[in-house]
CSV table of C-alpha atoms and ligand atoms in Angstrom, one decimal:
chain,number,residue,atom,x,y,z
A,1,MET,CA,100.6,283.6,60.4
A,2,HIS,CA,100.8,280.4,62.4
A,3,CYS,CA,103.4,280.5,65.1
A,4,GLN,CA,104.5,278.1,67.9
A,5,PHE,CA,107.4,278.0,70.3
A,6,ILE,CA,109.9,275.1,70.2
A,7,CYS,CA,112.4,274.2,72.8
A,8,THR,CA,115.9,274.9,71.4
A,9,GLN,CA,117.2,271.7,73.0
A,10,CYS,CA,114.6,269.0,73.2
A,11,GLY,CA,112.2,270.1,70.5
A,12,ARG,CA,109.1,270.2,72.8
A,13,ARG,CA,106.4,272.5,71.4
A,14,TYR,CA,104.3,275.2,73.1
A,15,SER,CA,101.4,277.2,71.7
A,16,PHE,CA,101.7,280.8,70.7
A,17,ASP,CA,99.4,282.0,73.5
A,18,GLU,CA,101.4,280.2,76.2
A,19,PRO,CA,103.8,283.0,77.2
A,20,LYS,CA,106.7,280.9,78.3
A,21,LEU,CA,110.4,281.8,78.1
A,22,ARG,CA,111.8,278.4,78.9
A,23,CYS,CA,111.0,274.7,78.4
A,24,ASP,CA,109.1,273.0,81.2
A,25,GLY,CA,111.0,269.8,80.4
A,26,CYS,CA,114.6,270.7,80.1
A,27,GLY,CA,114.8,274.3,81.1
A,28,GLU,CA,116.4,275.6,77.9
A,29,PRO,CA,115.2,278.7,76.1
A,30,LEU,CA,112.3,278.5,73.6
A,31,GLU,CA,112.1,280.1,70.1
A,32,ALA,CA,109.4,281.0,67.7
A,33,ILE,CA,108.8,278.9,64.6
A,34,TYR,CA,106.4,279.5,61.7
A,35,LYS,CA,104.6,277.4,59.3
A,36,SER,CA,105.3,279.6,56.3
A,37,LEU,CA,107.4,282.7,56.0
A,38,LYS,CA,106.7,285.2,53.3
A,39,PRO,CA,109.6,287.0,51.7
A,40,GLU,CA,108.0,290.5,52.0
A,41,VAL,CA,110.6,293.1,52.9
A,42,GLU,CA,109.0,296.2,51.3
A,43,GLY,CA,107.2,299.1,52.9
A,44,GLN,CA,107.1,301.9,55.3
A,45,GLY,CA,106.3,301.9,59.0
A,46,SER,CA,107.8,300.1,61.9
A,47,LEU,CA,110.0,297.0,61.6
A,48,LEU,CA,107.1,294.7,62.4
A,49,ARG,CA,105.1,296.2,59.5
A,50,LYS,CA,108.0,296.3,57.1
A,51,PHE,CA,109.0,292.7,57.7
A,52,ARG,CA,105.5,291.4,58.5
A,53,GLY,CA,106.1,288.2,56.5
A,54,PHE,CA,108.4,287.1,59.3
A,55,TYR,CA,106.1,287.9,62.2
A,56,PRO,CA,102.8,286.4,63.5
A,57,PHE,CA,101.2,289.8,64.3
A,58,GLY,CA,98.2,290.5,62.0
A,59,ASP,CA,97.4,293.8,63.5
A,60,VAL,CA,100.6,295.8,64.4
A,61,SER,CA,100.1,298.9,66.5
A,62,GLU,CA,102.3,301.5,64.9
A,63,ALA,CA,101.7,303.9,67.8
A,64,MET,CA,104.1,301.8,70.0
A,65,SER,CA,107.0,302.4,67.7
A,66,LEU,CA,109.7,305.0,68.6
A,67,GLY,CA,111.4,304.7,65.2
A,68,GLU,CA,113.7,301.8,66.1
A,69,GLY,CA,115.9,300.0,63.6
A,70,ARG,CA,116.8,301.2,60.1
A,71,THR,CA,120.3,301.9,61.5
A,72,PRO,CA,123.2,302.7,59.2
A,73,LEU,CA,125.8,300.3,57.9
A,74,ILE,CA,128.9,302.4,57.9
A,75,GLN,CA,132.0,301.3,56.0
A,76,SER,CA,135.1,301.8,58.2
A,77,SER,CA,137.9,303.8,56.8
A,78,VAL,CA,140.3,304.4,59.8
A,79,ALA,CA,140.0,301.0,61.5
A,80,GLY,CA,139.6,299.1,58.2
A,81,GLY,CA,142.7,301.0,56.9
A,82,GLN,CA,144.7,300.1,60.0
A,83,LEU,CA,143.8,296.4,59.8
A,84,GLY,CA,144.2,296.3,56.0
A,85,ILE,CA,140.5,295.3,55.5
A,86,ASP,CA,138.6,297.0,52.7
A,87,ALA,CA,135.2,295.7,53.5
A,88,LEU,CA,134.8,296.4,57.2
A,89,TYR,CA,131.5,297.7,58.3
A,90,PHE,CA,129.9,299.0,61.5
A,91,LYS,CA,126.2,298.2,62.0
A,92,ASP,CA,125.5,301.2,64.2
A,93,GLU,CA,122.9,300.2,66.7
A,94,THR,CA,123.8,303.2,68.9
A,95,GLN,CA,121.3,305.1,66.7
A,96,ASN,CA,118.2,303.4,68.1
A,97,PRO,CA,115.7,305.4,70.3
A,98,THR,CA,117.3,304.4,73.6
A,99,TRP,CA,120.8,304.1,72.0
A,100,SER,CA,121.1,300.3,71.8
A,101,PHE,CA,120.0,297.3,69.8
A,102,LYS,CA,117.6,296.3,72.6
A,103,ASP,CA,114.8,298.5,71.2
A,104,ARG,CA,114.2,296.1,68.3
A,105,GLY,CA,113.4,293.2,70.7
A,106,THR,CA,111.5,295.4,73.1
A,107,LEU,CA,109.1,296.6,70.3
A,108,CYS,CA,108.6,293.0,69.4
A,109,GLY,CA,108.1,291.8,73.0
A,110,VAL,CA,105.7,294.6,73.7
A,111,GLN,CA,103.7,293.8,70.6
A,112,TYR,CA,103.5,290.1,71.7
A,113,ALA,CA,102.5,291.1,75.3
A,114,ILE,CA,99.7,293.4,74.0
A,115,SER,CA,98.5,290.8,71.6
A,116,LEU,CA,98.0,288.4,74.6
A,117,GLY,CA,96.2,291.1,76.5
A,118,TYR,CA,98.9,291.9,79.1
A,119,LYS,CA,98.7,295.3,80.9
A,120,ARG,CA,102.0,294.8,82.7
A,121,ILE,CA,105.5,294.2,81.4
A,122,GLY,CA,108.9,293.9,82.9
A,123,THR,CA,112.6,293.0,82.6
A,124,VAL,CA,115.7,292.1,84.5
A,125,SER,CA,118.6,294.2,83.5
A,126,THR,CA,121.2,296.6,84.7
A,127,GLY,CA,121.6,298.7,81.6
A,128,ASN,CA,120.5,298.9,78.0
A,129,MET,CA,117.5,296.6,78.2
A,130,ALA,CA,116.1,298.3,81.3
A,131,ALA,CA,116.1,301.7,79.7
A,132,SER,CA,114.6,300.2,76.5
A,133,VAL,CA,111.7,298.4,78.3
A,134,ALA,CA,111.1,301.4,80.5
A,135,ALA,CA,110.8,303.7,77.4
A,136,TYR,CA,108.6,301.3,75.4
A,137,GLY,CA,106.4,300.6,78.4
A,138,ALA,CA,105.9,304.3,78.8
A,139,ARG,CA,105.1,304.7,75.1
A,140,ALA,CA,102.5,301.9,75.2
A,141,GLY,CA,101.0,303.0,78.5
A,142,LEU,CA,101.8,299.8,80.3
A,143,SER,CA,102.6,299.3,83.9
A,144,THR,CA,106.4,298.5,83.7
A,145,PHE,CA,108.5,296.7,86.3
A,146,ILE,CA,112.3,297.0,86.0
A,147,LEU,CA,114.3,294.8,88.3
A,148,VAL,CA,117.9,295.9,88.7
A,149,SER,CA,120.7,294.5,90.8
A,150,ALA,CA,121.3,296.2,94.1
A,151,GLY,CA,124.8,297.2,93.1
A,152,ILE,CA,123.8,299.2,90.0
A,153,PRO,CA,125.9,302.4,89.8
A,154,ALA,CA,124.1,305.7,90.2
A,155,GLU,CA,125.0,306.8,86.7
A,156,LYS,CA,122.9,304.0,85.3
A,157,VAL,CA,119.8,304.3,87.5
A,158,LYS,CA,118.4,307.6,86.5
A,159,PRO,CA,118.5,307.1,82.8
A,160,ILE,CA,116.1,304.2,83.5
A,161,ALA,CA,114.0,305.9,86.2
A,162,VAL,CA,113.4,309.0,84.0
A,163,TYR,CA,110.8,307.0,81.9
A,164,GLY,CA,108.7,306.4,85.1
A,165,PRO,CA,108.7,302.6,85.5
A,166,HIS,CA,108.4,300.8,88.8
A,167,LEU,CA,112.1,300.4,89.4
A,168,ILE,CA,113.1,297.8,92.0
A,169,ARG,CA,116.6,297.1,93.2
A,170,VAL,CA,117.1,293.5,94.1
A,171,LYS,CA,120.0,291.8,96.0
A,172,GLY,CA,121.1,288.5,94.4
A,173,HIS,CA,122.7,287.0,91.4
A,174,TYR,CA,121.5,287.8,87.9
A,175,HIS,CA,120.4,284.3,87.0
A,176,GLU,CA,118.5,283.9,90.3
A,177,LEU,CA,116.7,287.2,89.5
A,178,TYR,CA,116.0,286.0,86.0
A,179,ASP,CA,114.4,282.8,87.3
A,180,GLU,CA,112.5,284.6,90.0
A,181,SER,CA,111.1,287.2,87.5
A,182,LEU,CA,109.4,284.3,85.6
A,183,ARG,CA,107.6,283.2,88.8
A,184,VAL,CA,106.7,286.8,89.7
A,185,GLY,CA,105.4,287.2,86.1
A,186,GLU,CA,103.2,284.2,86.4
A,187,GLY,CA,101.9,285.3,89.8
A,188,TYR,CA,101.0,288.9,88.8
A,189,GLY,CA,100.4,288.8,85.1
A,190,ILE,CA,103.6,290.6,84.1
A,191,TYR,CA,105.2,289.7,80.8
A,192,PHE,CA,108.9,289.7,81.4
A,193,ILE,CA,110.7,290.7,78.1
A,194,ASN,CA,114.0,289.3,79.4
A,195,SER,CA,117.3,289.1,77.5
A,196,ASP,CA,116.4,285.9,75.6
A,197,ALA,CA,112.6,285.9,75.6
A,198,PRO,CA,111.4,284.4,72.3
A,199,PHE,CA,110.0,287.7,71.0
A,200,ARG,CA,113.1,289.7,72.0
A,201,VAL,CA,115.1,287.2,69.9
A,202,GLU,CA,112.5,287.7,67.1
A,203,GLY,CA,113.2,291.5,67.3
A,204,SER,CA,117.0,290.9,66.8
A,205,LYS,CA,116.3,289.2,63.5
A,206,THR,CA,115.8,292.6,61.9
A,207,ILE,CA,119.5,293.4,62.4
A,208,ALA,CA,120.3,290.5,60.0
A,209,PHE,CA,117.4,291.5,57.6
A,210,GLU,CA,118.8,295.1,57.4
A,211,ILE,CA,122.4,293.9,56.8
A,212,CYS,CA,121.1,291.8,53.9
A,213,GLU,CA,119.3,294.7,52.4
A,214,GLN,CA,122.1,297.1,53.0
A,215,MET,CA,124.6,294.7,51.3
A,216,HIS,CA,122.2,294.1,48.4
A,217,PHE,CA,121.5,290.5,49.5
A,218,HIS,CA,125.1,289.5,49.1
A,219,VAL,CA,125.8,288.5,52.7
A,220,PRO,CA,129.1,289.3,54.5
A,221,ASP,CA,131.6,286.5,55.3
A,222,TYR,CA,131.6,287.3,59.0
A,223,VAL,CA,129.4,289.0,61.5
A,224,VAL,CA,131.1,289.8,64.8
A,225,ILE,CA,128.8,290.2,67.9
A,226,PRO,CA,129.4,291.0,71.5
A,227,VAL,CA,127.6,288.2,73.5
A,228,SER,CA,126.0,288.5,76.9
A,229,SER,CA,122.8,286.4,77.4
A,230,GLY,CA,123.1,285.1,73.9
A,231,GLY,CA,119.7,286.5,72.8
A,232,ASN,CA,120.9,288.9,70.2
A,233,PHE,CA,123.4,286.4,68.8
A,234,ARG,CA,120.5,283.9,68.4
A,235,GLY,CA,118.2,286.5,66.8
A,236,ILE,CA,120.8,287.7,64.3
A,237,LEU,CA,121.6,284.1,63.2
A,238,LYS,CA,117.8,283.3,63.0
A,239,GLY,CA,117.3,286.3,60.7
A,240,PHE,CA,119.9,285.1,58.3
A,241,GLU,CA,118.5,281.6,58.4
A,242,GLU,CA,115.0,282.8,57.7
A,243,PHE,CA,116.1,285.0,54.8
A,244,LYS,CA,117.9,282.0,53.4
A,245,SER,CA,114.9,279.7,53.9
A,246,VAL,CA,112.7,282.0,51.7
A,247,GLY,CA,115.4,282.4,49.1
A,248,LEU,CA,116.3,286.0,49.7
A,249,ILE,CA,120.0,285.1,50.3
A,250,ASP,CA,122.1,282.1,49.3
A,251,ASP,CA,124.5,281.9,52.2
A,252,ILE,CA,124.7,282.5,56.0
A,253,PRO,CA,127.7,284.4,57.3
A,254,LYS,CA,129.9,282.8,59.9
A,255,LEU,CA,129.2,284.4,63.3
A,256,VAL,CA,131.9,285.4,65.8
A,257,ALA,CA,130.8,285.6,69.5
A,258,VAL,CA,132.9,288.0,71.5
A,259,GLN,CA,133.2,288.1,75.2
A,260,ALA,CA,135.3,289.9,77.7
A,261,GLU,CA,138.3,288.1,79.3
A,262,GLY,CA,136.8,289.0,82.7
A,263,CYS,CA,133.6,287.2,82.0
A,264,PRO,CA,133.8,284.5,79.3
A,265,PRO,CA,131.4,281.7,80.1
A,266,ILE,CA,130.5,281.0,76.4
A,267,ALA,CA,134.0,281.5,75.0
A,268,GLU,CA,135.5,279.3,77.7
A,269,ALA,CA,133.1,276.5,77.0
A,270,PHE,CA,133.7,276.8,73.3
A,271,GLU,CA,137.4,276.7,73.8
A,272,GLU,CA,137.1,273.6,76.0
A,273,ARG,CA,134.6,272.0,73.6
A,274,ARG,CA,132.0,271.7,76.4
A,275,GLU,CA,128.3,271.6,75.6
A,276,LYS,CA,127.3,273.6,78.6
A,277,VAL,CA,128.3,276.9,80.0
A,278,ARG,CA,129.5,277.1,83.6
A,279,ARG,CA,128.8,280.1,85.9
A,280,VAL,CA,131.8,282.5,86.1
A,281,ARG,CA,132.8,283.4,89.6
A,282,ASN,CA,133.7,287.0,90.2
A,283,PRO,CA,133.1,288.5,86.8
A,284,LYS,CA,134.9,291.7,86.1
A,285,THR,CA,135.1,293.8,83.0
A,286,ILE,CA,134.7,297.3,81.8
A,287,ALA,CA,132.3,296.0,79.2
A,288,ARG,CA,129.4,295.8,81.7
A,289,ALA,CA,126.8,295.1,79.0
A,290,ILE,CA,128.4,291.7,78.3
A,291,GLU,CA,129.3,290.9,81.9
A,292,ASN,CA,126.8,288.0,82.3
A,293,PRO,CA,128.3,285.2,84.4
A,294,TYR,CA,125.7,282.6,83.6
A,295,PRO,CA,124.0,283.4,80.2
A,296,PRO,CA,120.5,282.0,79.9
A,297,SER,CA,121.0,281.3,76.2
A,298,GLY,CA,124.7,280.2,76.6
A,299,ASN,CA,124.1,276.6,75.7
A,300,GLN,CA,122.0,277.4,72.7
A,301,VAL,CA,124.8,279.8,71.4
A,302,LEU,CA,127.2,276.9,71.7
A,303,ARG,CA,124.9,274.6,69.8
A,304,LYS,CA,124.4,277.2,67.1
A,305,LEU,CA,128.1,278.0,66.8
A,306,GLY,CA,128.7,274.3,66.1
A,307,GLU,CA,126.2,274.3,63.3
A,308,ASN,CA,127.3,277.6,61.9
A,309,GLY,CA,131.0,277.0,61.9
A,310,GLY,CA,131.7,280.3,63.7
A,311,LEU,CA,133.7,280.8,66.8
A,312,ALA,CA,133.8,282.4,70.2
A,313,LEU,CA,136.7,284.3,71.7
A,314,THR,CA,137.7,286.8,74.4
A,315,VAL,CA,139.3,290.2,74.4
A,316,SER,CA,140.8,292.1,77.2
A,317,ASP,CA,139.6,295.4,78.7
A,318,GLY,CA,142.7,297.1,77.3
A,319,GLU,CA,142.0,295.9,73.8
A,320,ILE,CA,138.3,297.0,74.2
A,321,LEU,CA,139.4,300.5,75.2
A,322,ASP,CA,141.9,300.7,72.3
A,323,ALA,CA,139.1,299.7,70.0
A,324,GLN,CA,136.8,302.3,71.5
A,325,ARG,CA,139.3,305.1,70.7
A,326,LEU,CA,140.0,303.8,67.3
A,327,MET,CA,136.3,303.7,66.3
A,328,ALA,CA,135.7,307.2,67.7
A,329,ARG,CA,138.5,308.4,65.5
A,330,GLU,CA,136.1,307.8,62.6
A,331,GLY,CA,133.0,309.2,64.3
A,332,VAL,CA,131.5,306.0,65.8
A,333,PHE,CA,131.3,306.1,69.7
A,334,GLY,CA,130.3,302.8,71.2
A,335,GLN,CA,130.1,301.7,74.8
A,336,PRO,CA,132.9,299.3,75.8
A,337,ALA,CA,130.9,296.1,75.0
A,338,ALA,CA,130.1,297.5,71.5
A,339,CYS,CA,133.8,297.9,70.8
A,340,ALA,CA,134.7,294.3,71.6
A,341,PRO,CA,133.9,293.2,68.0
A,342,LEU,CA,136.6,295.5,66.6
A,343,ALA,CA,139.1,294.3,69.3
A,344,ALA,CA,138.3,290.7,68.3
A,345,THR,CA,138.7,291.5,64.6
A,346,LYS,CA,142.1,292.9,65.3
A,347,ARG,CA,143.1,289.7,67.1
A,348,LEU,CA,141.6,287.4,64.4
A,349,ILE,CA,143.4,289.3,61.6
A,350,SER,CA,146.7,289.0,63.5
A,351,LYS,CA,146.1,285.2,64.0
A,352,GLY,CA,145.3,284.8,60.3
A,353,TYR,CA,141.8,283.5,61.0
A,354,LEU,CA,140.3,286.6,59.2
A,355,LYS,CA,141.7,287.6,55.9
A,356,PRO,CA,142.1,291.2,54.5
A,357,GLU,CA,139.7,290.3,51.6
A,358,ASP,CA,136.9,289.1,54.0
A,359,ARG,CA,133.7,291.2,54.2
A,360,ILE,CA,133.1,291.7,57.9
A,361,VAL,CA,130.3,293.4,59.8
A,362,LEU,CA,130.7,294.4,63.4
A,363,ILE,CA,127.6,294.9,65.5
A,364,ILE,CA,128.0,298.1,67.5
A,365,THR,CA,125.4,297.3,70.1
A,366,GLY,CA,125.1,300.4,72.3
A,367,ALA,CA,126.2,304.0,72.6
A,368,GLY,CA,129.4,305.3,74.3
A,369,LEU,CA,127.7,308.1,76.3
A,370,LYS,CA,125.7,305.5,78.3
A,371,ILE,CA,128.8,304.6,80.3
A,372,PRO,CA,130.6,307.9,80.9
A,373,SER,CA,132.7,306.4,83.7
A,374,ALA,CA,134.5,304.3,81.0
A,375,LEU,CA,135.9,307.6,79.8
A,376,ASP,CA,138.0,307.9,82.9
A,377,HIS,CA,140.4,305.6,81.1
A,378,LEU,CA,140.6,308.0,78.2
A,379,ASP,CA,143.8,310.0,78.1
A,380,VAL,CA,143.6,312.7,75.5
A,381,PRO,CA,145.7,315.9,75.1
A,382,ILE,CA,143.6,319.0,75.8
A,383,ILE,CA,144.9,322.5,75.1
A,384,SER,CA,144.1,325.2,77.6
A,385,THR,CA,144.6,328.9,77.0
A,386,ALA,CA,143.2,332.4,77.9
A,387,VAL,CA,141.4,334.3,75.2
A,388,ASP,CA,144.4,336.5,74.4
A,389,GLY,CA,146.5,333.4,73.9
A,390,LEU,CA,144.1,331.6,71.6
A,391,MET,CA,145.7,332.9,68.4
A,392,ASP,CA,149.1,331.6,69.4
A,393,ALA,CA,147.8,328.3,70.7
A,394,ILE,CA,145.9,327.5,67.4
A,395,GLY,CA,148.9,328.9,65.4
A,396,LYS,CA,151.1,326.2,67.0
A,397,VAL,CA,148.7,323.4,66.1
A,398,VAL,CA,148.3,324.7,62.5
A,399,GLU,CA,152.0,325.1,62.0
A,400,GLY,CA,152.7,321.8,63.7
A,401,SER,CA,150.4,319.9,61.4
A,402,SER,CA,151.4,321.7,58.1
B,1,ZN,ZN1,113.2,271.3,76.3
């Protein structure tokens, strides 16, 4: 299928085999556009095969798939009950091969890189995306360069290193590293599948596609998304837009972008009705996966929020941790960033913005076990006993609860 890239701001076009991430003219991110999409959503195999009518890849290599996507949409009982919302759902992206939504975009980015003949790929990340690119690079047999910030905590390095990439710690701000990666990529023929690379965004479309299918093509009223670079937000919205353009759905849900109070560049600009994000000085939040002080797709998220009629807001670390506990009480254990949507929903219900009758989907972006240190804040009662006291100890619990 014919595909080009278009600048999300100025509309300048680039050809499919020009592997750019940003516009030469205005510096804003690019996105893929197609001449004709085909409403084909049937079939087995990887996401790129199943939804092939929405991708430009004629020949998809199934061997690169690790079984990403096809994650469950779980109707909430505990949180929904507490908030008085009947139709509250978790789109559980923790069930991907490397336990986050990033695998969808990585598969897509790797497919694009291979179709252009690249032998090397890379990414700039401190967490979910690094592990994902390292895993898929290993799977595809590509030489994989992972650039992480120098301050990355030890608990996050080894789950990336285990896949065997070239892992490089770099001192400097994230956005400087992002820009430098593009220069390095051009210099050494490395395709950087960064957070808002066009084909990473294309991978995120499948979250929207699956929600449509799982809700029998009757879209929810709201989709609530933790937002960092803005790439996943853009992809999910693009997915709904493309399904509408081919007539598979009639409406597009309103999107809610959630950020942490300690790092809110997009939410702050939205609140102040600015068109551009400003870099946040001294970002600090427990939700590290959305701690992006200068999001490369921030301005595009603001433009799309305006068109979509959605909103951006912040939640505190305390609210995030409360939401993490609440979700776990019904079996879904997200990392802090992944729990921000539930925290935001709680706020928006109390403000009357969301109504109990609304149908709401929360994107649970990554798994709780990825950030074990966040559990230091978890205060749970644990019973201790010797073996000969076990009968009594359990007896007390049983009697207490009857
Ligand atoms: Zn441009």
